[in-house]
Structures are given as C-alpha cells and as structure tokens.
PDB file of C-alpha atoms and ligand atoms in Angstrom:
ATOM      1  CA  MET B   1      91.474  84.236  27.775  1.00 50.00           C
ATOM      2  CA  LEU B   2      91.602  88.000  27.299  1.00 56.00           C
ATOM      3  CA  ASN B   3      89.074  89.972  29.245  1.00 65.00           C
ATOM      4  CA  ALA B   4      87.963  91.441  25.909  1.00 63.00           C
ATOM      5  CA  GLU B   5      86.698  87.959  25.118  1.00 77.00           C
ATOM      6  CA  LEU B   6      84.997  87.432  28.453  1.00 88.00           C
ATOM      7  CA  SER B   7      81.468  86.211  27.970  1.00 92.00           C
ATOM      8  CA  PRO B   8      80.007  85.371  31.385  1.00 96.00           C
ATOM      9  CA  ARG B   9      77.439  82.609  31.921  1.00 95.00           C
ATOM     10  CA  ASP B  10      74.268  83.205  33.861  1.00 95.00           C
ATOM     11  CA  ASP B  11      75.759  81.485  36.968  1.00 97.00           C
ATOM     12  CA  ASP B  12      78.769  83.809  36.915  1.00 98.00           C
ATOM     13  CA  LEU B  13      78.968  86.847  39.167  1.00 98.00           C
ATOM     14  CA  LEU B  14      81.350  89.803  39.257  1.00 98.00           C
ATOM     15  CA  LEU B  15      82.268  90.628  42.867  1.00 98.00           C
ATOM     16  CA  VAL B  16      83.781  94.140  43.146  1.00 99.00           C
ATOM     17  CA  ILE B  17      85.661  94.703  46.322  1.00 98.00           C
ATOM     18  CA  ASP B  18      85.919  98.087  48.090  1.00 98.00           C
ATOM     19  CA  VAL B  19      86.338 100.578  45.233  1.00 98.00           C
ATOM     20  CA  GLN B  20      86.004 103.407  47.741  1.00 98.00           C
ATOM     21  CA  ASN B  21      87.481 106.911  47.950  1.00 98.00           C
ATOM     22  CA  ASP B  22      89.734 106.061  50.927  1.00 98.00           C
ATOM     23  CA  PHE B  23      91.513 103.394  48.910  1.00 98.00           C
ATOM     24  CA  CYS B  24      92.126 105.743  46.001  1.00 98.00           C
ATOM     25  CA  SER B  25      94.574 108.697  45.538  1.00 97.00           C
ATOM     26  CA  GLY B  26      94.044 111.299  48.265  1.00 97.00           C
ATOM     27  CA  GLY B  27      92.203 108.763  50.475  1.00 98.00           C
ATOM     28  CA  ALA B  28      93.114 107.784  54.030  1.00 98.00           C
ATOM     29  CA  LEU B  29      94.470 104.362  53.025  1.00 97.00           C
ATOM     30  CA  ALA B  30      95.320 104.978  49.412  1.00 97.00           C
ATOM     31  CA  VAL B  31      96.285 101.908  47.437  1.00 97.00           C
ATOM     32  CA  PRO B  32      99.035 102.873  44.898  1.00 95.00           C
ATOM     33  CA  ASP B  33      97.314 103.476  41.602  1.00 96.00           C
ATOM     34  CA  GLY B  34      94.017 102.359  43.185  1.00 97.00           C
ATOM     35  CA  GLU B  35      91.682 104.502  41.060  1.00 98.00           C
ATOM     36  CA  SER B  36      93.114 103.071  37.871  1.00 98.00           C
ATOM     37  CA  VAL B  37      90.873  99.996  38.358  1.00 98.00           C
ATOM     38  CA  VAL B  38      87.721 102.059  37.838  1.00 98.00           C
ATOM     39  CA  PRO B  39      87.588 102.155  33.992  1.00 98.00           C
ATOM     40  CA  SER B  40      88.471  98.434  33.784  1.00 97.00           C
ATOM     41  CA  ILE B  41      85.821  97.512  36.319  1.00 98.00           C
ATOM     42  CA  ASN B  42      83.190  99.651  34.551  1.00 98.00           C
ATOM     43  CA  ARG B  43      84.022  97.896  31.303  1.00 97.00           C
ATOM     44  CA  LEU B  44      83.969  94.445  32.905  1.00 97.00           C
ATOM     45  CA  ALA B  45      80.750  95.100  34.789  1.00 98.00           C
ATOM     46  CA  ALA B  46      78.953  95.973  31.601  1.00 97.00           C
ATOM     47  CA  LYS B  47      79.515  92.366  30.468  1.00 97.00           C
ATOM     48  CA  PHE B  48      78.096  90.724  33.575  1.00 98.00           C
ATOM     49  CA  ALA B  49      74.352  90.367  34.175  1.00 98.00           C
ATOM     50  CA  HIS B  50      75.090  89.908  37.898  1.00 98.00           C
ATOM     51  CA  VAL B  51      77.315  92.181  39.990  1.00 98.00           C
ATOM     52  CA  VAL B  52      77.755  92.555  43.774  1.00 98.00           C
ATOM     53  CA  LEU B  53      79.739  95.393  45.346  1.00 98.00           C
ATOM     54  CA  THR B  54      81.327  95.418  48.781  1.00 98.00           C
ATOM     55  CA  GLN B  55      81.944  98.438  50.914  1.00 98.00           C
ATOM     56  CA  ASP B  56      84.358  98.588  53.882  1.00 98.00           C
ATOM     57  CA  TRP B  57      82.162 100.247  56.523  1.00 98.00           C
ATOM     58  CA  HIS B  58      83.706 100.869  59.909  1.00 98.00           C
ATOM     59  CA  PRO B  59      82.240 102.642  62.960  1.00 98.00           C
ATOM     60  CA  PRO B  60      84.385 105.433  64.530  1.00 98.00           C
ATOM     61  CA  GLY B  61      86.955 103.888  66.953  1.00 98.00           C
ATOM     62  CA  HIS B  62      87.121 100.600  65.032  1.00 98.00           C
ATOM     63  CA  GLN B  63      89.659  98.077  66.402  1.00 95.00           C
ATOM     64  CA  SER B  64      91.585  98.099  63.120  1.00 96.00           C
ATOM     65  CA  PHE B  65      92.399 101.794  63.447  1.00 98.00           C
ATOM     66  CA  ALA B  66      95.836 102.625  64.932  1.00 98.00           C
ATOM     67  CA  SER B  67      94.131 105.619  66.567  1.00 98.00           C
ATOM     68  CA  SER B  68      92.172 103.218  68.733  1.00 97.00           C
ATOM     69  CA  HIS B  69      95.418 101.914  70.351  1.00 96.00           C
ATOM     70  CA  PRO B  70      97.343 104.582  72.222  1.00 96.00           C
ATOM     71  CA  GLY B  71     101.012 104.648  71.291  1.00 96.00           C
ATOM     72  CA  ARG B  72     100.489 102.540  68.105  1.00 96.00           C
ATOM     73  CA  ARG B  73     101.065 103.646  64.537  1.00 97.00           C
ATOM     74  CA  PRO B  74      99.455 102.684  61.264  1.00 97.00           C
ATOM     75  CA  PHE B  75     100.856  99.552  59.575  1.00 95.00           C
ATOM     76  CA  GLU B  76     102.168  98.080  62.873  1.00 95.00           C
ATOM     77  CA  ARG B  77     100.850  94.620  63.748  1.00 94.00           C
ATOM     78  CA  LEU B  78      99.130  94.004  67.021  1.00 95.00           C
ATOM     79  CA  PRO B  79      98.358  90.591  68.546  1.00 92.00           C
ATOM     80  CA  LEU B  80      94.678  90.495  69.618  1.00 85.00           C
ATOM     81  CA  ALA B  81      92.227  87.831  70.798  1.00 78.00           C
ATOM     82  CA  ASP B  82      91.256  86.740  67.276  1.00 73.00           C
ATOM     83  CA  GLY B  83      94.816  86.785  65.907  1.00 84.00           C
ATOM     84  CA  GLU B  84      97.076  89.494  64.604  1.00 90.00           C
ATOM     85  CA  GLN B  85      95.575  92.816  63.571  1.00 93.00           C
ATOM     86  CA  THR B  86      97.380  95.055  61.123  1.00 94.00           C
ATOM     87  CA  LEU B  87      96.695  98.568  62.253  1.00 97.00           C
ATOM     88  CA  TRP B  88      95.442 101.008  59.619  1.00 97.00           C
ATOM     89  CA  PRO B  89      94.882 104.731  59.394  1.00 98.00           C
ATOM     90  CA  ASP B  90      91.224 105.596  60.136  1.00 98.00           C
ATOM     91  CA  HIS B  91      89.458 104.738  56.907  1.00 98.00           C
ATOM     92  CA  CYS B  92      86.006 103.990  55.469  1.00 98.00           C
ATOM     93  CA  VAL B  93      84.190 105.438  58.457  1.00 98.00           C
ATOM     94  CA  GLN B  94      80.466 104.803  58.024  1.00 98.00           C
ATOM     95  CA  ASP B  95      78.754 107.428  55.915  1.00 98.00           C
ATOM     96  CA  SER B  96      81.946 109.508  55.354  1.00 98.00           C
ATOM     97  CA  HIS B  97      83.117 110.699  51.962  1.00 98.00           C
ATOM     98  CA  GLY B  98      86.047 108.245  52.236  1.00 98.00           C
ATOM     99  CA  ALA B  99      83.656 105.336  52.549  1.00 98.00           C
ATOM    100  CA  ALA B 100      81.668 106.335  49.451  1.00 98.00           C
ATOM    101  CA  PHE B 101      82.336 104.544  46.175  1.00 98.00           C
ATOM    102  CA  HIS B 102      84.756 106.230  43.778  1.00 98.00           C
ATOM    103  CA  PRO B 103      82.586 108.797  41.894  1.00 98.00           C
ATOM    104  CA  ALA B 104      83.520 107.325  38.463  1.00 98.00           C
ATOM    105  CA  LEU B 105      82.440 103.793  39.358  1.00 98.00           C
ATOM    106  CA  ARG B 106      79.385 103.184  37.211  1.00 98.00           C
ATOM    107  CA  ILE B 107      77.554  99.950  37.857  1.00 98.00           C
ATOM    108  CA  PRO B 108      73.857 100.846  38.001  1.00 98.00           C
ATOM    109  CA  HIS B 109      72.810  97.182  37.654  1.00 98.00           C
ATOM    110  CA  ALA B 110      74.686  96.003  40.751  1.00 98.00           C
ATOM    111  CA  GLU B 111      72.250  93.785  42.561  1.00 98.00           C
ATOM    112  CA  LEU B 112      73.627  93.956  46.101  1.00 98.00           C
ATOM    113  CA  ILE B 113      75.925  96.200  48.102  1.00 98.00           C
ATOM    114  CA  LEU B 114      77.380  94.251  50.988  1.00 98.00           C
ATOM    115  CA  ARG B 115      78.850  96.254  53.844  1.00 98.00           C
ATOM    116  CA  LYS B 116      81.474  94.696  56.140  1.00 98.00           C
ATOM    117  CA  GLY B 117      83.702  95.640  59.056  1.00 98.00           C
ATOM    118  CA  TYR B 118      80.795  97.263  60.910  1.00 98.00           C
ATOM    119  CA  ARG B 119      81.483  95.443  64.163  1.00 97.00           C
ATOM    120  CA  ARG B 120      83.784  97.552  66.325  1.00 96.00           C
ATOM    121  CA  HIS B 121      85.790  94.675  67.753  1.00 94.00           C
ATOM    122  CA  ILE B 122      86.524  92.623  64.662  1.00 94.00           C
ATOM    123  CA  ASP B 123      87.896  93.426  61.266  1.00 95.00           C
ATOM    124  CA  SER B 124      86.431  91.945  58.099  1.00 96.00           C
ATOM    125  CA  TYR B 125      88.665  91.792  55.031  1.00 97.00           C
ATOM    126  CA  SER B 126      86.709  89.048  53.281  1.00 98.00           C
ATOM    127  CA  ALA B 127      83.325  89.599  51.735  1.00 98.00           C
ATOM    128  CA  LEU B 128      82.219  86.226  53.104  1.00 98.00           C
ATOM    129  CA  TYR B 129      83.587  85.956  56.659  1.00 97.00           C
ATOM    130  CA  GLU B 130      84.894  88.356  59.288  1.00 96.00           C
ATOM    131  CA  ASN B 131      88.558  87.976  60.272  1.00 94.00           C
ATOM    132  CA  ASP B 132      87.847  85.269  62.808  1.00 91.00           C
ATOM    133  CA  ARG B 133      87.086  83.226  59.635  1.00 91.00           C
ATOM    134  CA  ARG B 134      83.925  81.962  61.430  1.00 93.00           C
ATOM    135  CA  THR B 135      81.426  84.830  61.534  1.00 96.00           C
ATOM    136  CA  PRO B 136      79.607  84.863  58.174  1.00 97.00           C
ATOM    137  CA  THR B 137      78.634  88.064  56.419  1.00 98.00           C
ATOM    138  CA  GLY B 138      75.733  86.224  54.772  1.00 98.00           C
ATOM    139  CA  LEU B 139      77.179  86.571  51.286  1.00 98.00           C
ATOM    140  CA  ALA B 140      77.970  82.870  50.738  1.00 98.00           C
ATOM    141  CA  GLY B 141      74.345  81.974  51.566  1.00 98.00           C
ATOM    142  CA  TYR B 142      73.075  84.713  49.274  1.00 98.00           C
ATOM    143  CA  LEU B 143      75.240  83.542  46.410  1.00 98.00           C
ATOM    144  CA  ARG B 144      74.356  79.901  46.900  1.00 98.00           C
ATOM    145  CA  GLU B 145      70.639  80.611  47.147  1.00 98.00           C
ATOM    146  CA  ARG B 146      70.813  82.628  43.917  1.00 98.00           C
ATOM    147  CA  GLY B 147      72.599  79.718  42.146  1.00 98.00           C
ATOM    148  CA  PHE B 148      75.948  81.425  41.355  1.00 98.00           C
ATOM    149  CA  ARG B 149      78.828  79.011  40.926  1.00 98.00           C
ATOM    150  CA  ARG B 150      81.744  81.081  39.671  1.00 98.00           C
ATOM    151  CA  LEU B 151      82.903  84.425  41.049  1.00 98.00           C
ATOM    152  CA  PHE B 152      85.078  86.924  39.137  1.00 98.00           C
ATOM    153  CA  LEU B 153      86.974  89.126  41.589  1.00 98.00           C
ATOM    154  CA  ALA B 154      88.114  92.697  41.029  1.00 98.00           C
ATOM    155  CA  GLY B 155      88.866  95.750  43.205  1.00 98.00           C
ATOM    156  CA  LEU B 156      91.015  96.798  46.188  1.00 98.00           C
ATOM    157  CA  ALA B 157      93.220  95.650  47.646  1.00 97.00           C
ATOM    158  CA  THR B 158      94.556  92.495  45.979  1.00 97.00           C
ATOM    159  CA  ASP B 159      96.577  91.454  49.003  1.00 97.00           C
ATOM    160  CA  TYR B 160      93.929  92.072  51.700  1.00 96.00           C
ATOM    161  CA  CYS B 161      90.237  92.220  50.959  1.00 98.00           C
ATOM    162  CA  VAL B 162      90.395  90.648  47.512  1.00 98.00           C
ATOM    163  CA  LEU B 163      92.726  87.906  48.767  1.00 98.00           C
ATOM    164  CA  TYR B 164      90.588  86.986  51.806  1.00 98.00           C
ATOM    165  CA  SER B 165      87.431  87.017  49.698  1.00 98.00           C
ATOM    166  CA  ALA B 166      89.031  84.727  47.118  1.00 98.00           C
ATOM    167  CA  LEU B 167      90.237  82.208  49.723  1.00 98.00           C
ATOM    168  CA  ASP B 168      86.892  82.154  51.587  1.00 98.00           C
ATOM    169  CA  ALA B 169      85.013  81.726  48.300  1.00 98.00           C
ATOM    170  CA  ARG B 170      87.177  78.731  47.376  1.00 98.00           C
ATOM    171  CA  ARG B 171      86.626  77.365  50.900  1.00 98.00           C
ATOM    172  CA  GLN B 172      82.853  77.649  50.302  1.00 98.00           C
ATOM    173  CA  GLY B 173      83.099  75.724  47.060  1.00 98.00           C
ATOM    174  CA  PHE B 174      82.861  78.543  44.494  1.00 98.00           C
ATOM    175  CA  ALA B 175      85.062  78.659  41.411  1.00 98.00           C
ATOM    176  CA  VAL B 176      87.093  81.844  41.601  1.00 98.00           C
ATOM    177  CA  VAL B 177      88.768  83.889  38.877  1.00 98.00           C
ATOM    178  CA  LEU B 178      90.993  86.846  39.817  1.00 98.00           C
ATOM    179  CA  LEU B 179      90.908  89.604  37.228  1.00 98.00           C
ATOM    180  CA  GLN B 180      94.381  91.077  37.794  1.00 97.00           C
ATOM    181  CA  GLU B 181      94.136  94.111  35.550  1.00 96.00           C
ATOM    182  CA  ALA B 182      91.117  95.201  37.659  1.00 98.00           C
ATOM    183  CA  CYS B 183      92.886  94.869  41.030  1.00 98.00           C
ATOM    184  CA  ARG B 184      95.655  96.854  42.802  1.00 98.00           C
ATOM    185  CA  ALA B 185      97.646  95.939  45.970  1.00 97.00           C
ATOM    186  CA  ILE B 186      98.795  97.712  49.100  1.00 95.00           C
ATOM    187  CA  ASP B 187     101.948  95.481  49.044  1.00 94.00           C
ATOM    188  CA  LEU B 188     103.375  95.665  52.561  1.00 90.00           C
ATOM    189  CA  ASP B 189     106.474  93.528  53.034  1.00 90.00           C
ATOM    190  CA  GLY B 190     105.928  91.341  49.962  1.00 94.00           C
ATOM    191  CA  SER B 191     102.209  90.829  50.685  1.00 95.00           C
ATOM    192  CA  LEU B 192     101.300  90.945  46.996  1.00 97.00           C
ATOM    193  CA  ASP B 193     103.537  88.015  46.033  1.00 97.00           C
ATOM    194  CA  ALA B 194     102.408  86.050  49.071  1.00 97.00           C
ATOM    195  CA  ALA B 195      98.759  86.736  48.159  1.00 98.00           C
ATOM    196  CA  LEU B 196      99.197  85.550  44.607  1.00 98.00           C
ATOM    197  CA  ALA B 197     100.892  82.376  45.795  1.00 98.00           C
ATOM    198  CA  ALA B 198      98.170  81.671  48.319  1.00 98.00           C
ATOM    199  CA  MET B 199      95.469  82.194  45.772  1.00 98.00           C
ATOM    200  CA  ARG B 200      97.194  79.976  43.238  1.00 98.00           C
ATOM    201  CA  SER B 201      97.514  77.130  45.689  1.00 98.00           C
ATOM    202  CA  ALA B 202      93.881  77.504  46.747  1.00 98.00           C
ATOM    203  CA  GLY B 203      92.831  76.927  43.140  1.00 98.00           C
ATOM    204  CA  VAL B 204      92.016  80.494  42.211  1.00 98.00           C
ATOM    205  CA  GLU B 205      92.395  81.127  38.497  1.00 98.00           C
ATOM    206  CA  LEU B 206      94.678  84.165  38.014  1.00 98.00           C
ATOM    207  CA  ARG B 207      93.718  85.864  34.801  1.00 96.00           C
TER     208      ARG B 207
HETATM  209  C1  VGL E 301      91.193  96.807  53.176  1.00 73.05           C
HETATM  210  C2  VGL E 301      92.788  97.159  54.808  1.00 73.05           C
HETATM  211  C3  VGL E 301      91.807  97.597  55.687  1.00 73.05           C
HETATM  212  C4  VGL E 301      90.891  96.382  51.764  1.00 73.05           C
HETATM  213  C5  VGL E 301      90.212  97.220  54.038  1.00 73.05           C
HETATM  214  O1  VGL E 301      89.848  96.765  51.234  1.00 73.05           O
HETATM  215  O2  VGL E 301      91.739  95.660  51.198  1.00 73.05           O
HETATM  216  N1  VGL E 301      92.456  96.779  53.549  1.00 73.05           N
HETATM  217  N2  VGL E 301      90.521  97.590  55.311  1.00 73.05           N
HETATM  218 ZN1   ZN E 302      89.041  98.391  56.630  1.00 73.05          ZN
END
C-alpha cells in the first residue's frame, strides 16, 4: 500500500524515533540525508490520530560517548558489562540544541514525548527497552494500557534506534510496520542491510 493511501485505525500509532538536530546535517552524529525525513513524517503524522515521539537524551559523560573513554574514538566498538557498545561522538546531551527536535518537525498533536538514554551507564537505542534488553522504558506498558496494537515506525536511524524499537515492539507482541521513506540509516559496515534482514525475519512489515 502506498503511504498516500494510508488510513490508520484507532488502535494504530505512529512512533517517531529521534528526529533531533544532532542526527541531521550539521549535527554531532549526522545521519546522511537525515533531515529529509521531516516533510514525510509531518505528512504521515497528519493522518494519525495518535503519535508518540522519542528523544535521545543523554547526560554529559554518557557511556556511549567516545569522549568518556580515554584513547577511544567515535565509531569504535568497546566490550562492556552489558555487551558491546559502539562509541559515538557526544550527541543529544540533555537540554542542548542538538537534543532538540528538528525545527521543521510539526506534530502538535503528539501525545507523548518519551526520553531515553538518560542513565549514564547504559545506552538505550530502543524506545521500549534499554540496551540490556531488560530495563523497560515504560513505553510498552503505556501502549498496551492505551489499547494500541499496531505501531508504524519512522525516524532516525533505521539501523540503530528504529531497528531496536521495531524488534522490541515485535517481542512485546505489537504488529510493526516500518515506513522506509520516512527513515534514514547511519549504515556502518553494512548495518542497514543487516537491520532490514533482522526486521524482516522478526515479522516487521517493510513498507
Ligand atoms: C542513535 C546512535 C546513538 C539513534 C542514538 O537514534 O539511532 N544512534 N544514539
Ligand atoms: Zn544516543
């Protein structure tokens, strides 16, 4: 189905992942072409009665920052207690300009803004669980309590926060549709292809 024909039901929700300045051109962790999702997401959001936004929201000195590990550089991988951490440039620091939503994002009817990644010693790609895959953000409970059954995903980045959100949502029993024209990827070492394959095999509908 073309997105132009999308007509969401009342138990559908649009989940917009991390459309923040730091993931757009000029930002600290710019996703190639990241800001180009904004007009698509604005158009999509207007069709949905129910929209939730997420915001990557790290304290200074966050474990995911290469700058927190002397001698390490961004995009290196570091084994840590809860598994491997990809190290990133400092990004989405709480209350900074980089952490703010892209100024052209226009979704006044969004019902919830969920912040994640605020614990210094654990990263949180997914909107539902932190990267230990055990610590809940509370979003799954919120969505269930409100009766949503199907989540449409859009935002940044396809191969990190969108991917982890999609997999956790499937794990929690939600139907998931990935709106590809409204997502962009970081694509480190083939991570976009791997992400699409993982989502497909988890039963995510790629649209
Ligand atoms: C993200 C890397 C680090 C994302 C967030 O939003 O995909 N990626 N923090
Ligand atoms: Zn982050």
